[in-house]
Structures are given as structure tokens and as C-alpha cells.
Short mmCIF file of C-alpha atoms in Angstrom, two decimals:
data_model
loop_
_atom_site.label_atom_id
_atom_site.label_comp_id
_atom_site.label_asym_id
_atom_site.label_seq_id
_atom_site.Cartn_x
_atom_site.Cartn_y
_atom_site.Cartn_z
CA ALA A 1 52.38 -32.32 7.70
CA ILE A 2 55.37 -31.79 5.40
CA ASP A 3 57.69 -30.99 8.30
CA ALA A 4 56.49 -34.02 10.26
CA VAL A 5 56.98 -36.49 7.40
CA THR A 6 60.41 -35.16 6.39
CA GLN A 7 61.68 -35.22 9.97
CA ALA A 8 60.34 -38.74 10.43
CA LYS A 9 62.41 -39.88 7.46
CA ARG A 10 65.50 -37.98 8.62
CA LEU A 11 65.17 -39.53 12.07
CA GLY A 12 65.35 -43.00 10.57
CA ALA A 13 61.80 -44.10 9.73
CA ARG A 14 61.87 -46.78 7.02
CA ASP A 15 58.57 -45.55 5.63
CA ALA A 16 56.70 -42.29 6.16
CA ALA A 17 53.61 -41.12 4.32
CA ILE A 18 51.26 -38.16 4.19
CA ILE A 19 47.62 -39.22 4.07
CA TYR A 20 45.57 -36.49 2.37
CA ARG A 21 41.85 -36.41 1.68
CA ARG A 22 42.07 -34.44 -1.58
CA THR A 23 44.37 -34.27 -4.63
CA GLN A 24 47.99 -33.15 -4.77
CA SER A 25 47.00 -29.84 -6.39
CA ASP A 26 44.70 -29.13 -3.43
CA MET A 27 47.53 -29.32 -0.88
CA SER A 28 48.41 -26.05 0.83
CA ALA A 29 52.11 -27.01 0.91
CA TYR A 30 54.33 -25.28 -1.63
CA GLU A 31 55.48 -27.35 -4.59
CA PHE A 32 59.12 -27.20 -3.46
CA GLU A 33 58.08 -28.48 -0.01
CA GLN A 34 56.40 -31.46 -1.62
CA GLU A 35 59.52 -32.05 -3.72
CA LEU A 36 61.68 -31.89 -0.58
CA ALA A 37 59.54 -34.51 1.14
CA GLY A 38 59.80 -36.74 -1.91
CA THR A 39 63.56 -36.28 -2.04
CA ASP A 40 63.77 -37.36 1.61
CA GLY A 41 61.91 -40.54 0.71
CA ALA A 42 58.45 -39.67 1.99
CA ARG A 43 55.44 -40.78 0.00
CA PHE A 44 51.97 -39.32 -0.51
CA VAL A 45 48.63 -41.11 -0.45
CA PHE A 46 45.99 -38.85 -1.98
CA ASN A 47 42.19 -38.94 -2.02
CA VAL A 48 41.85 -40.99 1.16
CA VAL A 49 40.63 -40.32 4.69
CA PRO A 50 41.39 -42.18 7.93
CA VAL A 51 38.48 -44.30 9.13
CA GLU A 52 40.05 -46.09 12.08
CA VAL A 53 43.38 -46.32 13.90
CA LEU A 54 44.28 -49.99 14.22
CA SER A 55 46.16 -51.29 17.24
CA SER A 56 47.34 -54.42 18.99
CA GLY A 57 48.56 -54.74 22.54
CA GLY A 58 48.29 -51.00 23.07
CA HIS A 59 50.45 -50.15 20.06
CA VAL A 60 49.45 -48.66 16.70
CA THR A 61 49.62 -51.16 13.84
CA GLY A 62 48.06 -49.22 11.00
CA LEU A 63 45.31 -47.04 9.59
CA LYS A 64 42.10 -48.15 7.96
CA LEU A 65 41.53 -45.72 5.10
CA ALA A 66 38.71 -45.04 2.64
CA ARG A 67 38.96 -43.44 -0.78
CA THR A 68 37.36 -40.09 -1.52
CA ALA A 69 36.06 -38.18 -4.52
CA SER A 70 35.07 -34.56 -5.07
CA THR A 71 31.63 -33.91 -6.53
CA ASN A 72 30.81 -30.28 -7.29
CA GLY A 73 33.51 -29.27 -4.83
CA LYS A 74 32.07 -31.38 -2.03
CA LEU A 75 34.23 -34.17 -0.66
CA GLN A 76 32.59 -37.58 -0.46
CA VAL A 77 33.81 -40.81 1.10
CA LEU A 78 33.29 -43.71 -1.30
CA PRO A 79 31.62 -46.69 0.40
CA GLY A 80 33.27 -50.07 0.04
CA THR A 81 36.73 -48.64 -0.69
CA GLU A 82 38.34 -49.27 2.70
CA PHE A 83 41.89 -50.59 2.83
CA VAL A 84 44.66 -50.79 5.42
CA GLU A 85 48.09 -49.12 5.49
CA PRO A 86 50.51 -50.49 8.12
CA PHE A 87 52.05 -47.89 10.46
CA ASP A 88 53.52 -47.97 13.96
CA MET A 89 53.05 -44.24 14.56
CA VAL A 90 50.36 -41.77 13.55
CA ILE A 91 50.94 -38.01 13.71
CA LYS A 92 47.87 -35.79 13.45
CA ALA A 93 48.76 -32.77 11.33
CA ILE A 94 45.53 -30.95 10.56
CA GLY A 95 44.43 -27.37 10.93
CA GLU A 96 42.51 -26.31 14.01
CA GLU A 97 40.23 -23.34 14.58
CA LYS A 98 41.18 -20.60 17.01
CA GLN A 99 39.05 -20.48 20.14
CA ALA A 100 37.76 -16.93 20.21
CA GLY A 101 35.20 -17.88 22.84
CA LEU A 102 37.92 -19.07 25.21
CA LEU A 103 39.88 -15.85 24.67
CA LYS A 104 36.85 -13.75 25.58
CA LYS A 105 36.28 -15.93 28.65
CA LEU A 106 39.87 -15.46 29.81
CA PHE A 107 40.05 -11.78 28.82
CA PRO A 108 36.48 -10.36 28.71
CA ALA A 109 37.70 -6.87 27.80
CA LEU A 110 40.00 -8.06 24.98
CA GLU A 111 39.13 -6.44 21.66
CA LEU A 112 38.42 -8.78 18.73
CA ASP A 113 37.51 -7.82 15.18
CA LYS A 114 34.50 -9.18 13.26
CA ARG A 115 36.52 -12.29 12.30
CA GLY A 116 37.20 -13.11 15.93
CA VAL A 117 40.85 -12.08 15.52
CA VAL A 118 42.62 -10.21 18.31
CA VAL A 119 43.17 -6.54 17.52
CA ARG A 120 46.79 -5.60 18.23
CA ASP A 121 49.53 -3.14 17.32
CA ALA A 122 51.29 -4.49 14.23
CA ASP A 123 54.75 -3.42 15.47
CA THR A 124 54.54 -4.50 19.11
CA GLY A 125 51.77 -7.09 19.33
CA GLN A 126 50.20 -5.06 22.15
CA THR A 127 46.42 -5.40 22.49
CA ASN A 128 43.90 -2.96 23.94
CA LEU A 129 44.87 -4.48 27.30
CA PRO A 130 48.27 -2.83 27.93
CA LYS A 131 49.81 -5.89 29.60
CA VAL A 132 48.55 -8.41 27.03
CA PHE A 133 50.58 -9.02 23.86
CA THR A 134 49.75 -11.44 21.10
CA GLY A 135 50.84 -13.01 17.81
CA GLY A 136 50.20 -16.08 15.68
CA ASP A 137 46.88 -17.46 14.46
CA CYS A 138 44.75 -15.68 17.06
CA ALA A 139 46.15 -12.36 15.82
CA ASN A 140 46.67 -12.92 12.08
CA GLY A 141 43.70 -15.16 11.34
CA GLY A 142 45.76 -18.26 10.56
CA ARG A 143 49.02 -18.27 8.62
CA GLU A 144 52.32 -20.17 8.83
CA VAL A 145 54.62 -21.06 11.75
CA VAL A 146 57.23 -18.64 10.45
CA ASN A 147 54.67 -15.82 10.73
CA ALA A 148 53.91 -16.78 14.32
CA VAL A 149 57.63 -16.80 15.14
CA ALA A 150 58.11 -13.36 13.59
CA GLU A 151 55.12 -11.98 15.48
CA GLY A 152 56.47 -13.54 18.67
CA LYS A 153 59.69 -11.58 18.14
CA LYS A 154 57.69 -8.39 17.67
CA ALA A 155 55.72 -9.07 20.84
CA ALA A 156 58.93 -9.76 22.80
CA ARG A 157 60.35 -6.49 21.54
CA GLY A 158 57.12 -4.72 22.50
CA ILE A 159 57.19 -6.17 26.02
CA HIS A 160 60.82 -5.13 26.46
CA ALA A 161 60.03 -1.64 25.21
CA MET A 162 57.12 -1.34 27.67
CA PHE A 163 59.27 -2.28 30.68
CA ALA A 164 62.24 -0.20 29.53
CA GLY A 165 60.17 2.83 28.60
CA LEU A 166 61.42 2.74 25.01
CA LYS A 167 59.69 3.35 21.70
CA VAL A 168 59.61 0.58 19.13
CA SER A 169 60.52 1.59 15.59
CA GLY A 170 61.66 -0.12 12.40
CA PRO A 171 61.46 -3.76 11.32
CA VAL A 172 62.55 -6.66 13.48
CA GLN A 173 66.20 -7.44 12.76
CA ALA A 174 67.09 -10.85 11.39
CA SER A 175 68.73 -13.17 13.92
CA ARG A 176 71.48 -13.84 11.38
CA LEU A 177 72.36 -12.80 7.85
CA GLY A 178 71.64 -15.10 4.94
CA VAL A 179 73.83 -15.98 2.00
CA LYS A 180 75.19 -13.49 -0.48
CA GLY A 181 72.61 -12.65 -3.09
CA ALA A 182 69.62 -13.65 -0.96
CA PRO A 183 66.72 -11.16 -0.94
CA PRO A 184 67.18 -8.58 1.84
CA VAL A 185 64.83 -8.65 4.80
CA GLY A 186 61.57 -6.91 3.97
CA SER A 187 62.30 -6.65 0.25
CA GLY A 188 59.44 -8.92 -0.76
CA PHE A 189 59.84 -11.69 -3.30
CA ASP A 190 57.46 -13.72 -5.42
CA LYS A 191 58.58 -17.23 -4.54
CA PRO A 192 59.69 -18.56 -1.13
CA ILE A 193 63.37 -19.44 -0.75
CA ARG A 194 64.19 -23.14 -0.82
CA VAL A 195 65.43 -23.24 2.76
CA PRO A 196 67.60 -26.42 2.52
CA GLU A 197 69.63 -24.92 -0.34
CA LEU A 198 70.02 -21.65 1.53
CA GLU A 199 71.11 -23.45 4.70
CA GLU A 200 73.74 -25.57 2.95
CA GLU A 201 75.37 -22.50 1.46
CA TYR A 202 75.05 -20.54 4.71
CA PHE A 203 76.75 -23.19 6.82
CA ALA A 204 79.40 -23.79 4.17
CA GLN A 205 80.49 -20.16 4.19
CA ASN A 206 80.53 -20.02 8.00
CA LYS A 207 82.80 -23.06 8.32
CA LYS A 208 85.61 -21.22 6.56
#
């Protein structure tokens, strides 16, 4: 949701908002990501849920929303609290469950663990089916896009190694080096890097 709302603002939207059913502290987005969205001019509407997408002439005109409250950890929609926010575009940005049943239908012999996650080699992404490689939510249980991208790189390397008859070893190499002083790849660090700040410095040094 954060990436969608920030890009909407950067692409010229006069107004862009994240509609979230719980409180700000309940959001899975990092604090710096929320700050970035705010800096870009996005706004947040907390403790509300969409009730209806409003339209006219085949075009979106807004969302009918209702306020929510948490009682003993259970989310409740408060009756009689509906209101309308005007929008001309609605982007659905919610989590979705992996379809383990579909995977088993497509690949009956594919090995899954007790969570319904595909069992694979951590370095190559190769499954128990030699010609099937995997990565992303179906293999890690559900993490971030950056994890899926990294696992995609590992799977690509594993596929190349299989065709070339090579052995995969060592970590995946970064596609480019970061700025001076940035944590080295694989070093581990407590807080995520603020990517926009890193990018500005990276591009500045490469323009010289």
C-alpha cells in the first residue's frame, strides 16, 4: 500500500490516501516508510473499512467507508458511521493467501511442509521436482517483495547451474554496490536502510 500511494503522488495525483481498518501502530509498514509517504503528500485514514465503491457512468467517484473499533483484539464495524471519501481510482493493496491446493493440483508430487509452504533448496530454489524451482511467498511463507526478488535471483542462478552442470556456492552477488559506509551484503543490520536517502547519494556519486 505504501508503494502504491507514494507512486500515485509522484505520478501527479492531487490527493492519495491509504485507507486502513486498524490504527497506525498496527500497520505492517515500517515507520520510515510511513514518514516517506507523508513527505510525498499522501495521507492516512485509520480505523475505517470500505463498504462500497461508488461510481457514475462507469467511472469510480469515491468510497463509502465505515468506522471501526477493536474490542478485545477483535475488529468491529461501527453501525451508523458511514461516510464518503471522493476518489477517481481505487487500488486494492491487501494481503492474499497462497493457494497450496492449486500448487498440489498442478504439481501433485511437489513436497510441501506442514504450513503448506514449498520445500526447496535455500541456495538454488530447487524443489524435490528437479525441474521445478521456486521463491517468494509460496516458498518463504509470506514476506516482502524484496525477499521474493532475492529468491528469484537464487532460483535463476540454480536453473543456470543445472543446465550448465555447475555447482552453486556462496551468496548471491549484489547487482550494484551501494554507497560508501553502507552495511555490506549479508552483514545483517537492525534497522532497514532508508532507500531514498541511499539512492540520492548513490546516483550523486555516479554522476561524477
